[in-house]
Amino acid sequence: MTTGEENRYLTQPSDKVPYFYPKNKIPVGIANENGDKQIPSLFNPLTIKNLTINNRIGVSPMCTYSTAHDGPDLGKVSPFHSIHYGSFAIQGPGLIIIEASAVEPNGRLSPEDVGIWSDEHALALKPIVEFAHAQGVKIGIQIGHGGRRASGTAMYNALQRGVGKAEFGWSDVPGAIVGPSPIAHTEEVYVTPTELSVEQIQDLVQKFGDAAKRAREISGFDFVEVHAAHGFLLSSFLSGTSNKRTDQYGGSFENRIRFLLEILDVVKVDHQPLFVRVSGSELAPHLEGSWTVEDTVKLSDYLIEHGVDVLDVSSGGNSSQAERRKPYQGFQVPLAKAVKEHVGDKLLVATVGKIEEAKFANEIIENGDADIVLVGKGFLKNPALVWKWADDLDVRIKHTTQYEWPYYPPPFN
Ligand SMILES: Cc1cc2nc3c(=O)[nH]c(=O)nc-3n(C[C@H](O)[C@H](O)[C@H](O)COP(=O)(O)O)c2cc1C
């Protein structure tokens, strides 16, 4: 036992996890000193409602297709997910968004998708959240439903042998695959969905609401992102190419966005930020009724009214006939910029897509094209991407206690 003066040199335990973990008195990833130099915009903290993120770099949601596909652990995260997300969290991104997590089992994109349809599923996610919090890193979860693109297979299978109707999942179960209208995403690959009844739509609104509540109250997430991009259920309601309904959920722009807005109304809470991801454009301007950047800009006004704090702008995914162009660095930034120019300070905007260089990422923030830069593949390649970008921009950031001392002389925080 050591007491008194010597205690000053004993590492204090974090109170964020139920095991010993050296306390990070200063959040990891924050630019805590930079000499006389100005801190680049990419490393400026940002306050979103009650939440402050330590820098503007976020881990984009990325499916890992790695939960059990049968048995009692179906859809539940495992130690793999703690290691995977922990490897990002320990390196101090401003925020992390956990992969698309299904609000009901039939909404999974593949049999190995993460689910958040029960309290047990939410509880399984809690250790990941706690570990991020022990770093002072903010973490949220993307909640979604695959709609007519549900019941596929993991991309690493699909790339080898195609998705194959009914081969892997539950698409041969009558009524299990649903959408706004009975139009298949791609005839050869996906089944024709069953048109959701108004009653089923209302049931799903509730399921999104329940999933968000669990994410906050049981897992302890700092925010929720509603997945309305990439041709999954909500995205397919937005677009006139996939939504041919004649009731209050189809036809006019206001009708097509209604399902999303009803979900936002049950998901939002006063005390936490709400994120939404949309495809800024369906990239199919030749198709009548396709979702365009002008639609996204128009939608942004409704999102503000319905309590959204961050609009995360991606693109594509709803149409098999979308334009295919080779992505270049920041290829989706113009979509985010169009929204940002329209909304000003009324809504925060995140951009994503092949953002590979620190200087480029910093310019996005500095120019005001977006408020947050999300990165996907870059974090898979290097979970310490924030550290690398800090080095590239000549910024000293706080590292986790165990990793800091070999690099920097004391005193440590
Ligand atoms: C392995 C992988 C899984 C993905 N899963 C999701 C997902 O669950 N939800 C989502 O909205 N986007 C998903 N995406 C898209 C990414 O979030 C991101 O928008 C895209 O990869 C472009 O960013 P990047 O060029 O930095 O990777 C995924 C991308 C990858 C590479």
JSON list of C-alpha atoms in Angstrom, two decimals, residues 200-392:
[
{"chain": "A", "resi": 200, "resn": "GLN", "atom": "CA", "xyz": [-46.45, -2.01, -40.85]},
{"chain": "A", "resi": 201, "resn": "ILE", "atom": "CA", "xyz": [-44.92, 1.41, -41.45]},
{"chain": "A", "resi": 202, "resn": "GLN", "atom": "CA", "xyz": [-46.24, 2.55, -38.06]},
{"chain": "A", "resi": 203, "resn": "ASP", "atom": "CA", "xyz": [-44.82, -0.59, -36.45]},
{"chain": "A", "resi": 204, "resn": "LEU", "atom": "CA", "xyz": [-41.40, 0.16, -37.94]},
{"chain": "A", "resi": 205, "resn": "VAL", "atom": "CA", "xyz": [-41.54, 3.77, -36.75]},
{"chain": "A", "resi": 206, "resn": "GLN", "atom": "CA", "xyz": [-41.97, 2.36, -33.25]},
{"chain": "A", "resi": 207, "resn": "LYS", "atom": "CA", "xyz": [-39.12, -0.12, -33.78]},
{"chain": "A", "resi": 208, "resn": "PHE", "atom": "CA", "xyz": [-36.75, 2.70, -34.73]},
{"chain": "A", "resi": 209, "resn": "GLY", "atom": "CA", "xyz": [-37.89, 4.61, -31.63]},
{"chain": "A", "resi": 210, "resn": "ASP", "atom": "CA", "xyz": [-37.34, 1.58, -29.38]},
{"chain": "A", "resi": 211, "resn": "ALA", "atom": "CA", "xyz": [-33.92, 0.88, -30.88]},
{"chain": "A", "resi": 212, "resn": "ALA", "atom": "CA", "xyz": [-32.80, 4.48, -30.28]},
{"chain": "A", "resi": 213, "resn": "LYS", "atom": "CA", "xyz": [-34.03, 4.38, -26.68]},
{"chain": "A", "resi": 214, "resn": "ARG", "atom": "CA", "xyz": [-32.12, 1.14, -26.03]},
{"chain": "A", "resi": 215, "resn": "ALA", "atom": "CA", "xyz": [-29.01, 2.57, -27.66]},
{"chain": "A", "resi": 216, "resn": "ARG", "atom": "CA", "xyz": [-29.07, 5.54, -25.30]},
{"chain": "A", "resi": 217, "resn": "GLU", "atom": "CA", "xyz": [-30.40, 4.04, -22.11]},
{"chain": "A", "resi": 218, "resn": "ILE", "atom": "CA", "xyz": [-28.91, 0.54, -22.14]},
{"chain": "A", "resi": 219, "resn": "SER", "atom": "CA", "xyz": [-25.77, 0.78, -24.27]},
{"chain": "A", "resi": 220, "resn": "GLY", "atom": "CA", "xyz": [-25.03, 4.38, -23.24]},
{"chain": "A", "resi": 221, "resn": "PHE", "atom": "CA", "xyz": [-24.37, 5.76, -26.74]},
{"chain": "A", "resi": 222, "resn": "ASP", "atom": "CA", "xyz": [-23.83, 9.51, -27.06]},
{"chain": "A", "resi": 223, "resn": "PHE", "atom": "CA", "xyz": [-25.92, 9.82, -30.21]},
{"chain": "A", "resi": 224, "resn": "VAL", "atom": "CA", "xyz": [-27.92, 7.87, -32.75]},
{"chain": "A", "resi": 225, "resn": "GLU", "atom": "CA", "xyz": [-27.65, 8.07, -36.53]},
{"chain": "A", "resi": 226, "resn": "VAL", "atom": "CA", "xyz": [-30.71, 7.10, -38.57]},
{"chain": "A", "resi": 227, "resn": "HIS", "atom": "CA", "xyz": [-29.65, 5.32, -41.76]},
{"chain": "A", "resi": 228, "resn": "ALA", "atom": "CA", "xyz": [-31.61, 6.80, -44.65]},
{"chain": "A", "resi": 229, "resn": "ALA", "atom": "CA", "xyz": [-28.96, 6.27, -47.34]},
{"chain": "A", "resi": 230, "resn": "HIS", "atom": "CA", "xyz": [-27.71, 3.73, -49.87]},
{"chain": "A", "resi": 231, "resn": "GLY", "atom": "CA", "xyz": [-31.04, 2.32, -51.04]},
{"chain": "A", "resi": 232, "resn": "PHE", "atom": "CA", "xyz": [-32.01, 0.72, -47.76]},
{"chain": "A", "resi": 233, "resn": "LEU", "atom": "CA", "xyz": [-35.57, 1.02, -46.47]},
{"chain": "A", "resi": 234, "resn": "LEU", "atom": "CA", "xyz": [-35.78, 4.74, -45.70]},
{"chain": "A", "resi": 235, "resn": "SER", "atom": "CA", "xyz": [-33.71, 5.72, -48.71]},
{"chain": "A", "resi": 236, "resn": "SER", "atom": "CA", "xyz": [-36.00, 3.71, -50.98]},
{"chain": "A", "resi": 237, "resn": "PHE", "atom": "CA", "xyz": [-38.99, 5.63, -49.60]},
{"chain": "A", "resi": 238, "resn": "LEU", "atom": "CA", "xyz": [-37.32, 8.97, -50.42]},
{"chain": "A", "resi": 239, "resn": "SER", "atom": "CA", "xyz": [-36.76, 8.24, -54.09]},
{"chain": "A", "resi": 240, "resn": "GLY", "atom": "CA", "xyz": [-39.44, 8.34, -56.76]},
{"chain": "A", "resi": 241, "resn": "THR", "atom": "CA", "xyz": [-37.64, 5.53, -58.62]},
{"chain": "A", "resi": 242, "resn": "SER", "atom": "CA", "xyz": [-38.39, 3.01, -55.86]},
{"chain": "A", "resi": 243, "resn": "ASN", "atom": "CA", "xyz": [-41.42, 4.59, -54.20]},
{"chain": "A", "resi": 244, "resn": "LYS", "atom": "CA", "xyz": [-44.51, 4.42, -56.43]},
{"chain": "A", "resi": 245, "resn": "ARG", "atom": "CA", "xyz": [-47.06, 4.48, -53.61]},
{"chain": "A", "resi": 246, "resn": "THR", "atom": "CA", "xyz": [-50.29, 6.37, -54.01]},
{"chain": "A", "resi": 247, "resn": "ASP", "atom": "CA", "xyz": [-51.05, 6.81, -50.27]},
{"chain": "A", "resi": 248, "resn": "GLN", "atom": "CA", "xyz": [-49.66, 9.40, -47.82]},
{"chain": "A", "resi": 249, "resn": "TYR", "atom": "CA", "xyz": [-46.18, 7.80, -48.01]},
{"chain": "A", "resi": 250, "resn": "GLY", "atom": "CA", "xyz": [-45.70, 8.16, -51.78]},
{"chain": "A", "resi": 251, "resn": "GLY", "atom": "CA", "xyz": [-46.12, 10.55, -54.68]},
{"chain": "A", "resi": 252, "resn": "SER", "atom": "CA", "xyz": [-45.22, 14.09, -53.64]},
{"chain": "A", "resi": 253, "resn": "PHE", "atom": "CA", "xyz": [-41.86, 15.03, -52.06]},
{"chain": "A", "resi": 254, "resn": "GLU", "atom": "CA", "xyz": [-43.64, 15.66, -48.74]},
{"chain": "A", "resi": 255, "resn": "ASN", "atom": "CA", "xyz": [-45.23, 12.22, -48.85]},
{"chain": "A", "resi": 256, "resn": "ARG", "atom": "CA", "xyz": [-41.98, 10.40, -49.71]},
{"chain": "A", "resi": 257, "resn": "ILE", "atom": "CA", "xyz": [-40.10, 11.98, -46.80]},
{"chain": "A", "resi": 258, "resn": "ARG", "atom": "CA", "xyz": [-42.96, 11.35, -44.34]},
{"chain": "A", "resi": 259, "resn": "PHE", "atom": "CA", "xyz": [-41.74, 7.94, -43.09]},
{"chain": "A", "resi": 260, "resn": "LEU", "atom": "CA", "xyz": [-38.27, 9.36, -42.30]},
{"chain": "A", "resi": 261, "resn": "LEU", "atom": "CA", "xyz": [-39.74, 12.39, -40.50]},
{"chain": "A", "resi": 262, "resn": "GLU", "atom": "CA", "xyz": [-42.09, 10.22, -38.44]},
{"chain": "A", "resi": 263, "resn": "ILE", "atom": "CA", "xyz": [-39.09, 8.16, -37.35]},
{"chain": "A", "resi": 264, "resn": "LEU", "atom": "CA", "xyz": [-37.10, 11.27, -36.44]},
{"chain": "A", "resi": 265, "resn": "ASP", "atom": "CA", "xyz": [-39.98, 12.47, -34.30]},
{"chain": "A", "resi": 266, "resn": "VAL", "atom": "CA", "xyz": [-39.90, 9.33, -32.16]},
{"chain": "A", "resi": 267, "resn": "VAL", "atom": "CA", "xyz": [-36.10, 8.99, -32.15]},
{"chain": "A", "resi": 268, "resn": "LYS", "atom": "CA", "xyz": [-35.14, 12.54, -31.18]},
{"chain": "A", "resi": 269, "resn": "VAL", "atom": "CA", "xyz": [-34.59, 13.59, -27.58]},
{"chain": "A", "resi": 270, "resn": "ASP", "atom": "CA", "xyz": [-33.74, 16.98, -26.13]},
{"chain": "A", "resi": 271, "resn": "HIS", "atom": "CA", "xyz": [-30.57, 15.88, -24.39]},
{"chain": "A", "resi": 272, "resn": "GLN", "atom": "CA", "xyz": [-28.70, 14.20, -27.26]},
{"chain": "A", "resi": 273, "resn": "PRO", "atom": "CA", "xyz": [-27.69, 14.99, -30.82]},
{"chain": "A", "resi": 274, "resn": "LEU", "atom": "CA", "xyz": [-29.45, 13.24, -33.68]},
{"chain": "A", "resi": 275, "resn": "PHE", "atom": "CA", "xyz": [-27.62, 12.31, -36.87]},
{"chain": "A", "resi": 276, "resn": "VAL", "atom": "CA", "xyz": [-29.16, 11.24, -40.20]},
{"chain": "A", "resi": 277, "resn": "ARG", "atom": "CA", "xyz": [-27.28, 9.74, -43.13]},
{"chain": "A", "resi": 278, "resn": "VAL", "atom": "CA", "xyz": [-28.74, 10.24, -46.60]},
{"chain": "A", "resi": 279, "resn": "SER", "atom": "CA", "xyz": [-27.53, 9.67, -50.11]},
{"chain": "A", "resi": 280, "resn": "GLY", "atom": "CA", "xyz": [-27.02, 13.27, -51.18]},
{"chain": "A", "resi": 281, "resn": "SER", "atom": "CA", "xyz": [-27.83, 12.09, -54.69]},
{"chain": "A", "resi": 282, "resn": "GLU", "atom": "CA", "xyz": [-29.00, 8.80, -56.11]},
{"chain": "A", "resi": 283, "resn": "LEU", "atom": "CA", "xyz": [-26.58, 9.43, -59.00]},
{"chain": "A", "resi": 284, "resn": "ALA", "atom": "CA", "xyz": [-29.21, 8.44, -61.55]},
{"chain": "A", "resi": 285, "resn": "PRO", "atom": "CA", "xyz": [-30.34, 11.73, -63.09]},
{"chain": "A", "resi": 286, "resn": "HIS", "atom": "CA", "xyz": [-31.55, 9.90, -66.20]},
{"chain": "A", "resi": 287, "resn": "LEU", "atom": "CA", "xyz": [-34.24, 8.10, -64.18]},
{"chain": "A", "resi": 288, "resn": "GLU", "atom": "CA", "xyz": [-37.54, 9.86, -63.61]},
{"chain": "A", "resi": 289, "resn": "GLY", "atom": "CA", "xyz": [-38.12, 10.65, -59.96]},
{"chain": "A", "resi": 290, "resn": "SER", "atom": "CA", "xyz": [-34.56, 9.95, -58.89]},
{"chain": "A", "resi": 291, "resn": "TRP", "atom": "CA", "xyz": [-33.30, 11.61, -55.69]},
{"chain": "A", "resi": 292, "resn": "THR", "atom": "CA", "xyz": [-31.05, 14.59, -56.43]},
{"chain": "A", "resi": 293, "resn": "VAL", "atom": "CA", "xyz": [-28.85, 17.00, -54.50]},
{"chain": "A", "resi": 294, "resn": "GLU", "atom": "CA", "xyz": [-31.64, 19.58, -54.83]},
{"chain": "A", "resi": 295, "resn": "ASP", "atom": "CA", "xyz": [-33.93, 17.14, -53.01]},
{"chain": "A", "resi": 296, "resn": "THR", "atom": "CA", "xyz": [-31.34, 16.75, -50.25]},
{"chain": "A", "resi": 297, "resn": "VAL", "atom": "CA", "xyz": [-31.07, 20.52, -49.88]},
{"chain": "A", "resi": 298, "resn": "LYS", "atom": "CA", "xyz": [-34.86, 20.75, -49.70]},
{"chain": "A", "resi": 299, "resn": "LEU", "atom": "CA", "xyz": [-34.96, 17.89, -47.17]},
{"chain": "A", "resi": 300, "resn": "SER", "atom": "CA", "xyz": [-32.44, 19.67, -44.94]},
{"chain": "A", "resi": 301, "resn": "ASP", "atom": "CA", "xyz": [-35.06, 22.32, -44.01]},
{"chain": "A", "resi": 302, "resn": "TYR", "atom": "CA", "xyz": [-37.43, 19.60, -42.83]},
{"chain": "A", "resi": 303, "resn": "LEU", "atom": "CA", "xyz": [-34.63, 17.88, -40.92]},
{"chain": "A", "resi": 304, "resn": "ILE", "atom": "CA", "xyz": [-33.90, 21.08, -39.02]},
{"chain": "A", "resi": 305, "resn": "GLU", "atom": "CA", "xyz": [-37.59, 21.38, -38.14]},
{"chain": "A", "resi": 306, "resn": "HIS", "atom": "CA", "xyz": [-37.64, 17.78, -36.95]},
{"chain": "A", "resi": 307, "resn": "GLY", "atom": "CA", "xyz": [-34.70, 18.14, -34.58]},
{"chain": "A", "resi": 308, "resn": "VAL", "atom": "CA", "xyz": [-31.77, 16.77, -36.58]},
{"chain": "A", "resi": 309, "resn": "ASP", "atom": "CA", "xyz": [-28.36, 18.09, -35.50]},
{"chain": "A", "resi": 310, "resn": "VAL", "atom": "CA", "xyz": [-26.03, 16.49, -38.05]},
{"chain": "A", "resi": 311, "resn": "LEU", "atom": "CA", "xyz": [-26.74, 15.54, -41.66]},
{"chain": "A", "resi": 312, "resn": "ASP", "atom": "CA", "xyz": [-24.23, 12.97, -42.88]},
{"chain": "A", "resi": 313, "resn": "VAL", "atom": "CA", "xyz": [-24.10, 13.15, -46.67]},
{"chain": "A", "resi": 314, "resn": "SER", "atom": "CA", "xyz": [-23.11, 10.09, -48.66]},
{"chain": "A", "resi": 315, "resn": "SER", "atom": "CA", "xyz": [-24.42, 9.06, -52.11]},
{"chain": "A", "resi": 316, "resn": "GLY", "atom": "CA", "xyz": [-25.77, 6.29, -54.32]},
{"chain": "A", "resi": 317, "resn": "GLY", "atom": "CA", "xyz": [-26.98, 2.80, -53.53]},
{"chain": "A", "resi": 318, "resn": "ASN", "atom": "CA", "xyz": [-30.67, 3.04, -54.43]},
{"chain": "A", "resi": 319, "resn": "SER", "atom": "CA", "xyz": [-30.42, 2.33, -58.12]},
{"chain": "A", "resi": 320, "resn": "SER", "atom": "CA", "xyz": [-28.61, -0.40, -60.00]},
{"chain": "A", "resi": 321, "resn": "GLN", "atom": "CA", "xyz": [-28.59, 2.02, -62.94]},
{"chain": "A", "resi": 322, "resn": "ALA", "atom": "CA", "xyz": [-26.71, 4.77, -61.06]},
{"chain": "A", "resi": 323, "resn": "GLU", "atom": "CA", "xyz": [-23.76, 6.39, -62.79]},
{"chain": "A", "resi": 324, "resn": "ARG", "atom": "CA", "xyz": [-20.51, 4.65, -61.92]},
{"chain": "A", "resi": 325, "resn": "ARG", "atom": "CA", "xyz": [-17.59, 7.04, -61.84]},
{"chain": "A", "resi": 326, "resn": "LYS", "atom": "CA", "xyz": [-14.18, 6.32, -60.41]},
{"chain": "A", "resi": 327, "resn": "PRO", "atom": "CA", "xyz": [-14.15, 8.03, -57.00]},
{"chain": "A", "resi": 328, "resn": "TYR", "atom": "CA", "xyz": [-11.56, 10.74, -56.50]},
{"chain": "A", "resi": 329, "resn": "GLN", "atom": "CA", "xyz": [-10.47, 12.37, -53.24]},
{"chain": "A", "resi": 330, "resn": "GLY", "atom": "CA", "xyz": [-13.48, 14.05, -51.66]},
{"chain": "A", "resi": 331, "resn": "PHE", "atom": "CA", "xyz": [-15.85, 13.10, -54.49]},
{"chain": "A", "resi": 332, "resn": "GLN", "atom": "CA", "xyz": [-18.89, 13.55, -52.25]},
{"chain": "A", "resi": 333, "resn": "VAL", "atom": "CA", "xyz": [-17.80, 16.87, -50.71]},
{"chain": "A", "resi": 334, "resn": "PRO", "atom": "CA", "xyz": [-19.78, 18.92, -53.29]},
{"chain": "A", "resi": 335, "resn": "LEU", "atom": "CA", "xyz": [-22.99, 17.29, -52.04]},
{"chain": "A", "resi": 336, "resn": "ALA", "atom": "CA", "xyz": [-22.23, 18.21, -48.42]},
{"chain": "A", "resi": 337, "resn": "LYS", "atom": "CA", "xyz": [-21.17, 21.69, -49.51]},
{"chain": "A", "resi": 338, "resn": "ALA", "atom": "CA", "xyz": [-24.46, 22.27, -51.32]},
{"chain": "A", "resi": 339, "resn": "VAL", "atom": "CA", "xyz": [-26.32, 21.49, -48.09]},
{"chain": "A", "resi": 340, "resn": "LYS", "atom": "CA", "xyz": [-23.94, 23.51, -45.92]},
{"chain": "A", "resi": 341, "resn": "GLU", "atom": "CA", "xyz": [-24.29, 26.58, -48.14]},
{"chain": "A", "resi": 342, "resn": "HIS", "atom": "CA", "xyz": [-28.05, 26.34, -47.74]},
{"chain": "A", "resi": 343, "resn": "VAL", "atom": "CA", "xyz": [-28.32, 25.62, -44.00]},
{"chain": "A", "resi": 344, "resn": "GLY", "atom": "CA", "xyz": [-25.48, 27.75, -42.61]},
{"chain": "A", "resi": 345, "resn": "ASP", "atom": "CA", "xyz": [-25.33, 27.36, -38.83]},
{"chain": "A", "resi": 346, "resn": "LYS", "atom": "CA", "xyz": [-28.77, 25.79, -38.53]},
{"chain": "A", "resi": 347, "resn": "LEU", "atom": "CA", "xyz": [-27.49, 22.28, -39.20]},
{"chain": "A", "resi": 348, "resn": "LEU", "atom": "CA", "xyz": [-24.11, 20.59, -38.95]},
{"chain": "A", "resi": 349, "resn": "VAL", "atom": "CA", "xyz": [-22.98, 18.64, -41.99]},
{"chain": "A", "resi": 350, "resn": "ALA", "atom": "CA", "xyz": [-20.68, 15.65, -42.23]},
{"chain": "A", "resi": 351, "resn": "THR", "atom": "CA", "xyz": [-18.94, 14.63, -45.43]},
{"chain": "A", "resi": 352, "resn": "VAL", "atom": "CA", "xyz": [-17.43, 11.26, -46.36]},
{"chain": "A", "resi": 353, "resn": "GLY", "atom": "CA", "xyz": [-15.81, 9.47, -49.26]},
{"chain": "A", "resi": 354, "resn": "LYS", "atom": "CA", "xyz": [-12.18, 8.89, -50.15]},
{"chain": "A", "resi": 355, "resn": "ILE", "atom": "CA", "xyz": [-10.81, 11.61, -47.92]},
{"chain": "A", "resi": 356, "resn": "GLU", "atom": "CA", "xyz": [-7.23, 10.50, -47.64]},
{"chain": "A", "resi": 357, "resn": "GLU", "atom": "CA", "xyz": [-4.98, 13.42, -46.80]},
{"chain": "A", "resi": 358, "resn": "ALA", "atom": "CA", "xyz": [-4.82, 15.54, -43.67]},
{"chain": "A", "resi": 359, "resn": "LYS", "atom": "CA", "xyz": [-4.32, 18.75, -45.63]},
{"chain": "A", "resi": 360, "resn": "PHE", "atom": "CA", "xyz": [-7.36, 18.03, -47.80]},
{"chain": "A", "resi": 361, "resn": "ALA", "atom": "CA", "xyz": [-9.48, 17.12, -44.76]},
{"chain": "A", "resi": 362, "resn": "ASN", "atom": "CA", "xyz": [-8.39, 20.29, -42.97]},
{"chain": "A", "resi": 363, "resn": "GLU", "atom": "CA", "xyz": [-9.33, 22.43, -45.97]},
{"chain": "A", "resi": 364, "resn": "ILE", "atom": "CA", "xyz": [-12.86, 20.98, -45.98]},
{"chain": "A", "resi": 365, "resn": "ILE", "atom": "CA", "xyz": [-13.35, 22.25, -42.43]},
{"chain": "A", "resi": 366, "resn": "GLU", "atom": "CA", "xyz": [-11.43, 25.47, -42.94]},
{"chain": "A", "resi": 367, "resn": "ASN", "atom": "CA", "xyz": [-13.43, 26.35, -46.07]},
{"chain": "A", "resi": 368, "resn": "GLY", "atom": "CA", "xyz": [-16.69, 25.61, -44.29]},
{"chain": "A", "resi": 369, "resn": "ASP", "atom": "CA", "xyz": [-17.72, 22.95, -46.84]},
{"chain": "A", "resi": 370, "resn": "ALA", "atom": "CA", "xyz": [-18.62, 20.63, -43.95]},
{"chain": "A", "resi": 371, "resn": "ASP", "atom": "CA", "xyz": [-18.27, 20.52, -40.17]},
{"chain": "A", "resi": 372, "resn": "ILE", "atom": "CA", "xyz": [-17.14, 16.92, -39.73]},
{"chain": "A", "resi": 373, "resn": "VAL", "atom": "CA", "xyz": [-15.01, 14.66, -41.92]},
{"chain": "A", "resi": 374, "resn": "LEU", "atom": "CA", "xyz": [-15.89, 10.97, -41.76]},
{"chain": "A", "resi": 375, "resn": "VAL", "atom": "CA", "xyz": [-13.46, 8.32, -42.91]},
{"chain": "A", "resi": 376, "resn": "GLY", "atom": "CA", "xyz": [-14.15, 4.65, -43.53]},
{"chain": "A", "resi": 377, "resn": "LYS", "atom": "CA", "xyz": [-11.45, 2.63, -45.27]},
{"chain": "A", "resi": 378, "resn": "GLY", "atom": "CA", "xyz": [-8.69, 4.93, -44.04]},
{"chain": "A", "resi": 379, "resn": "PHE", "atom": "CA", "xyz": [-9.40, 3.76, -40.48]},
{"chain": "A", "resi": 380, "resn": "LEU", "atom": "CA", "xyz": [-9.38, 0.10, -41.53]},
{"chain": "A", "resi": 381, "resn": "LYS", "atom": "CA", "xyz": [-5.91, 0.63, -42.95]},
{"chain": "A", "resi": 382, "resn": "ASN", "atom": "CA", "xyz": [-4.70, 2.67, -40.03]},
{"chain": "A", "resi": 383, "resn": "PRO", "atom": "CA", "xyz": [-6.77, 2.87, -36.81]},
{"chain": "A", "resi": 384, "resn": "ALA", "atom": "CA", "xyz": [-4.27, 5.55, -35.71]},
{"chain": "A", "resi": 385, "resn": "LEU", "atom": "CA", "xyz": [-5.24, 7.78, -38.64]},
{"chain": "A", "resi": 386, "resn": "VAL", "atom": "CA", "xyz": [-5.96, 10.72, -36.30]},
{"chain": "A", "resi": 387, "resn": "TRP", "atom": "CA", "xyz": [-2.42, 10.48, -34.91]},
{"chain": "A", "resi": 388, "resn": "LYS", "atom": "CA", "xyz": [-1.00, 10.36, -38.46]},
{"chain": "A", "resi": 389, "resn": "TRP", "atom": "CA", "xyz": [-3.05, 13.36, -39.57]},
{"chain": "A", "resi": 390, "resn": "ALA", "atom": "CA", "xyz": [-2.00, 15.24, -36.43]},
{"chain": "A", "resi": 391, "resn": "ASP", "atom": "CA", "xyz": [1.64, 14.54, -37.31]},
{"chain": "A", "resi": 392, "resn": "ASP", "atom": "CA", "xyz": [1.02, 15.57, -40.93]}
]
